[in-house]
């Protein structure tokens, strides 16, 4: 990759940024890394950017910019930057290690909801000894919203666990994993929700999916269902979730993502007995594997070969 300039644009804490720099440099020893100021000073030079939460405007004013590789799977924040050059191809991160981590988190949450382990946790705090009924996995419907890299990995693990698994996508173009049922569109969602003893959200945040999990859809779930939001906070209407939990129509929610992150200290989710909070940690990007994924894509771009996992800028994912 000699002669090609690469920018690293990340709004990360210094230690995390240093780890990324180390792994990216090891995966791309031939690359010539520069910062955005240097790239702006030499506007004619072709360059690509590797980004993680870049500050809005970080990629503006770079006429030589030819490709943006995200280190994150979700690109909603990146695409929301109005200064992102409109015609530059953007690829998102698809790393089997991250998909495996997401499958683990999904299985833990589904299993904990199905077996009522969060209820046992509540009772422990109350020093209450009470055994509830035990249902078999094949009696439990788990619906995964999103049938992409994350949704497929999660659904496969849920099928292997013995659940009745449904997968919802926009187009239905990608078949669901063996043993799961795939449905698409509004009709598909309307058919799947009443079967979702556990509803797992793994959608990207786009104009079409923002606010999808509101009162109407939560009310379509079976009584006492569990919700697992691992997509983005803005998929969920927070007030509607609290209302459904407090009225008892929804049993418990496992939330990894929030409208405002970090979740503010005074937010009611922190102390709600029927909410389990995770700090956006369902599936971290692992620099040890993701740096190689990024490197392969950057080499493909440089060589004029097809780039993997290109974002459709119009659709937003
Ligand atoms: P992906 O491969 O692009 O898959 C997206 C899936 O969502 C596709 O199946 C797509 O349908 C479906 N979809 C998109 N818009 C839809 C709509 N309007 N209605 C129904 N289905 C729709 O994305 P991914 O890699 O699986 O990642 C998904 C999201 O997970 C990311 O965007 C990010 O927000 C989240 N995530 C969270 C964490 C975490 O730690 N919490 C980590 C990684 C990712 P088609 O198949 O028809 O295109």
Coordinates of C-alpha atoms and ligand atoms in Angstrom, one line a residue:
X1 CA 0.0 0.0 0.0
X2 CA 3.0 2.3 -0.4
X3 CA 2.1 5.7 -1.6
X4 CA -1.5 5.6 -0.3
X5 CA -2.2 7.8 2.7
X6 CA -4.5 6.5 5.4
X7 CA -6.2 8.6 8.1
X8 CA -7.3 7.3 11.4
X9 CA -10.2 9.4 12.7
X10 CA -11.5 8.3 16.1
X11 CA -13.1 10.0 19.1
X12 CA -11.9 7.4 21.6
X13 CA -10.1 7.6 24.9
X14 CA -6.3 7.8 24.3
X15 CA -5.6 4.2 25.5
X16 CA -8.2 2.8 23.2
X17 CA -7.0 4.9 20.3
X18 CA -3.4 3.7 20.9
X19 CA -4.6 0.0 20.9
X20 CA -6.3 0.6 17.5
X21 CA -3.3 2.3 16.1
X22 CA -1.1 -0.6 17.1
X23 CA -3.3 -3.3 15.6
X24 CA -4.0 -1.3 12.4
X25 CA -0.3 -0.6 11.9
X26 CA 0.5 -4.3 12.4
X27 CA -2.3 -5.3 9.9
X28 CA -1.2 -2.7 7.3
X29 CA 2.6 -2.4 7.7
X30 CA 2.9 -0.9 4.2
X31 CA 0.5 2.0 4.8
X32 CA 1.5 5.6 5.3
X33 CA -0.6 7.0 8.2
X34 CA -1.3 10.7 8.4
X35 CA -3.6 12.9 10.4
X36 CA -6.4 15.0 9.0
X37 CA -4.5 18.3 9.0
X38 CA -1.7 16.7 6.9
X39 CA -4.3 15.3 4.5
X40 CA -5.9 18.7 4.1
X41 CA -2.5 20.2 3.5
X42 CA -2.0 17.9 0.5
X43 CA -5.5 17.8 -1.0
X44 CA -4.5 16.1 -4.2
X45 CA -3.2 13.0 -2.6
X46 CA -5.7 10.0 -2.7
X47 CA -6.4 8.7 0.8
X48 CA -8.8 6.5 2.7
X49 CA -10.0 6.9 6.2
X50 CA -10.4 4.4 9.0
X51 CA -13.0 5.8 11.4
X52 CA -14.5 5.2 14.8
X53 CA -17.0 7.8 16.0
X54 CA -15.2 10.6 14.1
X55 CA -16.2 14.0 15.3
X56 CA -18.7 15.7 12.9
X57 CA -16.7 17.5 10.2
X58 CA -13.6 15.3 10.7
X59 CA -13.8 14.1 7.1
X60 CA -14.7 17.4 5.5
X61 CA -12.4 19.3 3.1
X62 CA -10.5 16.2 1.9
X63 CA -10.9 16.2 -1.9
X64 CA -8.6 13.2 -2.1
X65 CA -10.7 11.0 0.2
X66 CA -11.7 7.9 -1.8
X67 CA -13.0 5.4 0.8
X68 CA -14.1 5.3 4.4
X69 CA -13.9 2.1 6.5
X70 CA -15.8 2.2 9.7
X71 CA -14.5 0.2 12.7
X72 CA -18.1 0.0 14.1
X73 CA -20.9 -2.2 12.7
X74 CA -23.5 0.6 13.1
X75 CA -22.9 3.7 10.9
X76 CA -25.9 5.8 11.9
X77 CA -23.7 8.4 13.7
X78 CA -21.3 8.5 10.8
X79 CA -24.0 9.0 8.1
X80 CA -25.7 11.7 10.2
X81 CA -22.6 13.9 9.7
X82 CA -23.8 16.4 7.0
X83 CA -20.2 17.1 6.0
X84 CA -19.5 13.4 5.1
X85 CA -18.7 13.6 1.4
X86 CA -21.8 12.3 -0.4
X87 CA -20.1 10.1 -3.0
X88 CA -17.4 8.5 -1.0
X89 CA -18.0 4.8 -0.5
X90 CA -18.4 3.8 3.2
X91 CA -18.0 0.2 4.5
X92 CA -19.1 -0.9 7.9
X93 CA -17.4 -3.5 10.1
X94 CA -18.5 -7.1 9.8
X95 CA -16.2 -9.3 12.0
X96 CA -17.1 -12.9 12.9
X97 CA -15.6 -12.3 16.4
X98 CA -18.1 -9.4 16.9
X99 CA -21.0 -11.5 15.6
X100 CA -20.0 -14.4 17.9
X101 CA -20.0 -12.0 20.9
X102 CA -23.5 -10.7 19.9
X103 CA -24.8 -14.3 19.6
X104 CA -23.5 -14.9 23.2
X105 CA -25.2 -11.8 24.6
X106 CA -28.5 -12.7 22.8
X107 CA -28.4 -16.3 24.1
X108 CA -27.7 -15.1 27.7
X109 CA -30.6 -12.6 27.6
X110 CA -33.1 -15.0 26.0
X111 CA -32.2 -17.8 28.4
X112 CA -32.4 -15.5 31.4
X113 CA -35.8 -14.2 30.3
X114 CA -37.1 -17.7 29.3
X115 CA -36.1 -19.3 32.7
X116 CA -37.1 -16.2 34.7
X117 CA -33.5 -15.7 36.1
X118 CA -34.0 -12.0 36.3
X119 CA -37.1 -12.6 38.5
X120 CA -35.0 -14.8 40.8
X121 CA -32.5 -12.0 41.0
X122 CA -35.2 -9.6 42.1
X123 CA -36.4 -12.1 44.7
X124 CA -32.9 -12.6 46.1
X125 CA -32.8 -8.8 46.9
X126 CA -36.1 -9.3 48.7
X127 CA -34.8 -12.5 50.5
X128 CA -37.8 -14.3 49.0
X129 CA -37.7 -18.1 48.3
X130 CA -40.2 -18.8 45.5
X131 CA -40.0 -21.2 42.6
X132 CA -41.8 -20.4 39.4
X133 CA -42.9 -22.7 36.6
X134 CA -40.3 -24.0 34.2
X135 CA -40.9 -23.9 30.4
X136 CA -39.1 -25.9 27.8
X137 CA -37.0 -24.0 25.1
X138 CA -39.2 -25.4 22.4
X139 CA -42.2 -23.7 24.0
X140 CA -40.6 -20.3 23.7
X141 CA -40.8 -18.1 20.6
X142 CA -37.8 -15.7 20.1
X143 CA -38.1 -13.1 17.3
X144 CA -35.0 -11.4 16.1
X145 CA -35.5 -8.0 14.4
X146 CA -32.8 -7.7 11.7
X147 CA -31.4 -10.6 9.7
X148 CA -28.0 -9.2 8.9
X149 CA -24.5 -10.1 10.2
X150 CA -25.7 -9.7 13.8
X151 CA -29.2 -11.1 13.5
X152 CA -28.1 -14.2 11.6
X153 CA -25.4 -15.1 14.2
X154 CA -27.9 -14.5 17.1
X155 CA -30.7 -16.5 15.4
X156 CA -28.4 -19.5 14.7
X157 CA -27.4 -19.6 18.3
X158 CA -31.1 -19.4 19.4
X159 CA -32.1 -22.2 17.0
X160 CA -29.3 -24.4 18.4
X161 CA -30.7 -23.7 21.9
X162 CA -34.0 -25.1 20.8
X163 CA -36.2 -22.0 20.6
X164 CA -38.8 -21.3 18.0
X165 CA -37.0 -18.5 16.1
X166 CA -38.4 -15.9 13.7
X167 CA -36.2 -13.4 11.9
X168 CA -37.5 -10.1 10.5
X169 CA -35.8 -8.2 7.7
X170 CA -36.7 -5.4 5.3
X171 CA -36.4 -7.3 2.0
X172 CA -36.4 -11.0 3.0
X173 CA -33.6 -11.4 0.4
X174 CA -31.2 -13.2 2.8
X175 CA -32.6 -16.6 3.9
X176 CA -32.7 -17.0 7.7
X177 CA -30.5 -19.7 9.4
X178 CA -31.7 -23.3 9.1
X179 CA -34.5 -23.9 11.5
X180 CA -35.6 -20.3 11.7
X181 CA -38.5 -18.7 9.9
X182 CA -37.8 -15.5 8.0
X183 CA -40.5 -12.8 7.4
X184 CA -40.3 -9.3 6.0
X185 CA -42.2 -6.1 5.8
X186 CA -45.0 -4.7 7.9
X187 CA -47.2 -7.9 7.5
X188 CA -44.3 -10.1 8.5
X189 CA -43.7 -8.0 11.7
X190 CA -47.4 -8.1 12.5
X191 CA -47.3 -11.9 12.3
X192 CA -44.1 -12.3 14.3
X193 CA -44.8 -10.0 17.3
X194 CA -47.6 -12.1 18.9
X195 CA -45.2 -15.1 18.8
X196 CA -42.3 -13.2 20.5
X197 CA -42.0 -14.4 24.1
X198 CA -38.6 -12.7 23.7
X199 CA -38.1 -9.9 21.2
X200 CA -34.5 -9.2 20.3
X201 CA -33.7 -6.0 18.4
X202 CA -30.7 -6.1 16.1
X203 CA -31.7 -3.5 13.5
X204 CA -29.6 -0.7 12.2
X205 CA -30.9 2.8 13.1
X206 CA -32.4 4.4 9.9
X207 CA -35.3 6.8 9.3
X208 CA -37.5 3.6 8.7
X209 CA -36.5 2.0 12.0
X210 CA -36.3 5.0 14.4
X211 CA -39.0 4.7 17.1
X212 CA -40.1 1.2 15.8
X213 CA -40.5 -0.2 19.3
X214 CA -43.3 2.0 20.6
X215 CA -46.6 1.4 22.5
X216 CA -48.4 -0.3 19.5
X217 CA -45.7 -2.9 18.8
X218 CA -45.0 -3.6 22.5
X219 CA -48.7 -4.2 23.0
X220 CA -48.7 -6.8 20.2
X221 CA -46.3 -9.0 22.2
X222 CA -47.6 -11.9 24.3
X223 CA -48.4 -10.9 28.0
X224 CA -45.2 -10.8 30.1
X225 CA -42.8 -11.0 27.1
X226 CA -39.2 -9.9 27.4
X227 CA -37.5 -7.3 25.3
X228 CA -33.8 -7.3 24.4
X229 CA -32.6 -4.1 22.8
X230 CA -29.1 -4.5 21.3
X231 CA -29.6 -2.3 18.2
X232 CA -29.8 1.4 19.0
X233 CA -31.5 3.4 21.8
X234 CA -33.6 5.4 19.3
X235 CA -35.4 2.3 18.1
X236 CA -37.2 2.3 21.5
X237 CA -39.7 4.9 22.7
X238 CA -38.4 5.0 26.3
X239 CA -41.7 6.3 27.9
X240 CA -43.7 3.5 26.2
X241 CA -41.3 0.9 27.5
X242 CA -41.7 2.2 31.1
X243 CA -45.5 2.3 30.7
X244 CA -45.6 -1.3 29.4
X245 CA -43.4 -2.6 32.2
X246 CA -45.3 -0.7 34.9
X247 CA -48.6 -1.9 33.7
X248 CA -47.2 -5.5 33.6
X249 CA -47.9 -6.2 30.0
X250 CA -44.2 -6.5 29.4
X251 CA -42.2 -8.7 31.8
X252 CA -38.6 -7.5 31.7
X253 CA -36.3 -5.5 29.4
X254 CA -32.6 -6.0 28.8
X255 CA -31.2 -2.8 27.3
X256 CA -27.7 -2.3 26.0
X257 CA -28.2 0.9 24.0
X258 CA -29.9 4.2 24.9
X259 CA -31.0 7.5 23.5
X260 CA -28.3 9.2 25.5
X261 CA -25.1 7.3 26.2
X262 CA -23.6 7.0 28.8
X263 CA -27.1 6.6 30.4
X264 CA -27.5 9.7 32.6
X265 CA -27.1 9.0 36.4
X266 CA -30.7 10.1 37.1
X267 CA -32.3 8.0 34.4
X268 CA -35.2 5.8 35.7
X269 CA -33.8 2.8 33.8
X270 CA -30.9 2.4 36.2
X271 CA -33.1 1.5 39.2
X272 CA -36.2 0.0 37.5
X273 CA -36.6 -3.6 38.9
X274 CA -37.7 -4.9 35.6
X275 CA -34.8 -3.5 33.5
X276 CA -31.3 -4.8 33.2
X277 CA -28.8 -2.2 31.9
X278 CA -25.7 -3.0 30.0
X279 CA -23.2 -0.2 29.0
X280 CA -23.4 -0.7 25.2
X281 CA -21.2 -3.8 25.6
X282 CA -23.3 -6.5 23.8
X283 CA -20.6 -7.0 21.2
X284 CA -17.5 -4.8 21.2
X285 CA -15.3 -4.5 18.1
X286 CA -12.2 -6.5 18.9
X287 CA -9.1 -4.7 17.4
X288 CA -7.2 -7.9 17.2
X289 CA -9.5 -9.3 14.5
X290 CA -11.2 -6.2 13.2
X291 CA -7.9 -4.5 12.2
X292 CA -7.4 -7.4 9.7
X293 CA -10.9 -7.0 8.4
X294 CA -10.3 -3.3 7.8
X295 CA -6.9 -4.0 6.2
X296 CA -8.4 -6.5 3.7
X297 CA -11.0 -4.0 2.6
X298 CA -8.4 -1.1 2.4
X299 CA -6.2 -3.3 0.2
X300 CA -9.2 -4.2 -2.0
X301 CA -10.0 -0.5 -2.4
X302 CA -6.4 0.3 -3.3
X303 CA -6.2 -2.5 -5.8
X304 CA -9.6 -1.6 -7.4
X305 CA -11.2 -4.9 -6.2
X306 CA -14.8 -5.0 -4.8
X307 CA -15.1 -3.6 -1.3
X308 CA -17.0 -5.8 1.2
X309 CA -19.9 -4.6 3.3
X310 CA -20.5 -1.3 1.5
X311 CA -23.2 0.9 3.1
X312 CA -26.2 1.9 1.0
X313 CA -26.1 5.6 1.8
X314 CA -29.8 6.0 0.7
X315 CA -31.1 3.2 2.9
X316 CA -28.9 4.2 5.8
X317 CA -27.2 0.8 6.5
Ligands
LIG1 P1 -26.7 -5.5 8.6 O1 -25.8 -6.7 8.3 O2 -26.6 -4.3 7.7 O3 -28.1 -6.1 8.7 C1 -29.2 -5.2 8.9 C2 -30.5 -6.0 8.9 O4 -31.6 -5.2 9.3 C3 -30.8 -6.6 7.5 O5 -31.4 -7.9 7.7 C4 -31.9 -5.6 7.0 O6 -32.8 -6.2 6.1 C5 -32.6 -5.3 8.3 N1 -33.3 -4.0 8.2 C6 -32.9 -2.8 7.9 N2 -33.9 -1.9 7.8 C7 -35.0 -2.6 8.1 C8 -36.4 -2.2 8.1 N3 -36.7 -1.0 7.9 N4 -37.3 -3.2 8.3 C9 -36.9 -4.4 8.6 N5 -35.6 -4.9 8.6 C10 -34.7 -3.9 8.3 O7 -26.3 -5.0 10.1 P2 -25.6 -5.8 11.3 O8 -24.2 -6.0 11.1 O9 -26.4 -7.1 11.5 O10 -25.8 -4.8 12.5 C11 -27.2 -4.4 12.9 C12 -27.1 -3.3 14.0 O11 -26.7 -3.9 15.2 C13 -26.0 -2.2 13.7 O12 -26.5 -1.2 12.8 C14 -25.9 -1.6 15.1 O13 -26.9 -0.6 15.3 C15 -26.2 -2.8 16.0 N6 -25.0 -3.3 16.8 C16 -25.0 -3.1 18.1 C17 -23.9 -3.6 18.8 C18 -23.9 -3.5 20.3 O14 -22.9 -3.8 21.0 N7 -25.0 -3.2 21.0 C19 -22.8 -4.1 18.2 C20 -22.8 -4.2 16.8 C21 -24.0 -3.8 16.1 P3 -32.3 -6.7 4.6 O15 -31.7 -8.0 4.9 O16 -33.6 -6.8 3.9 O17 -31.4 -5.6 4.1

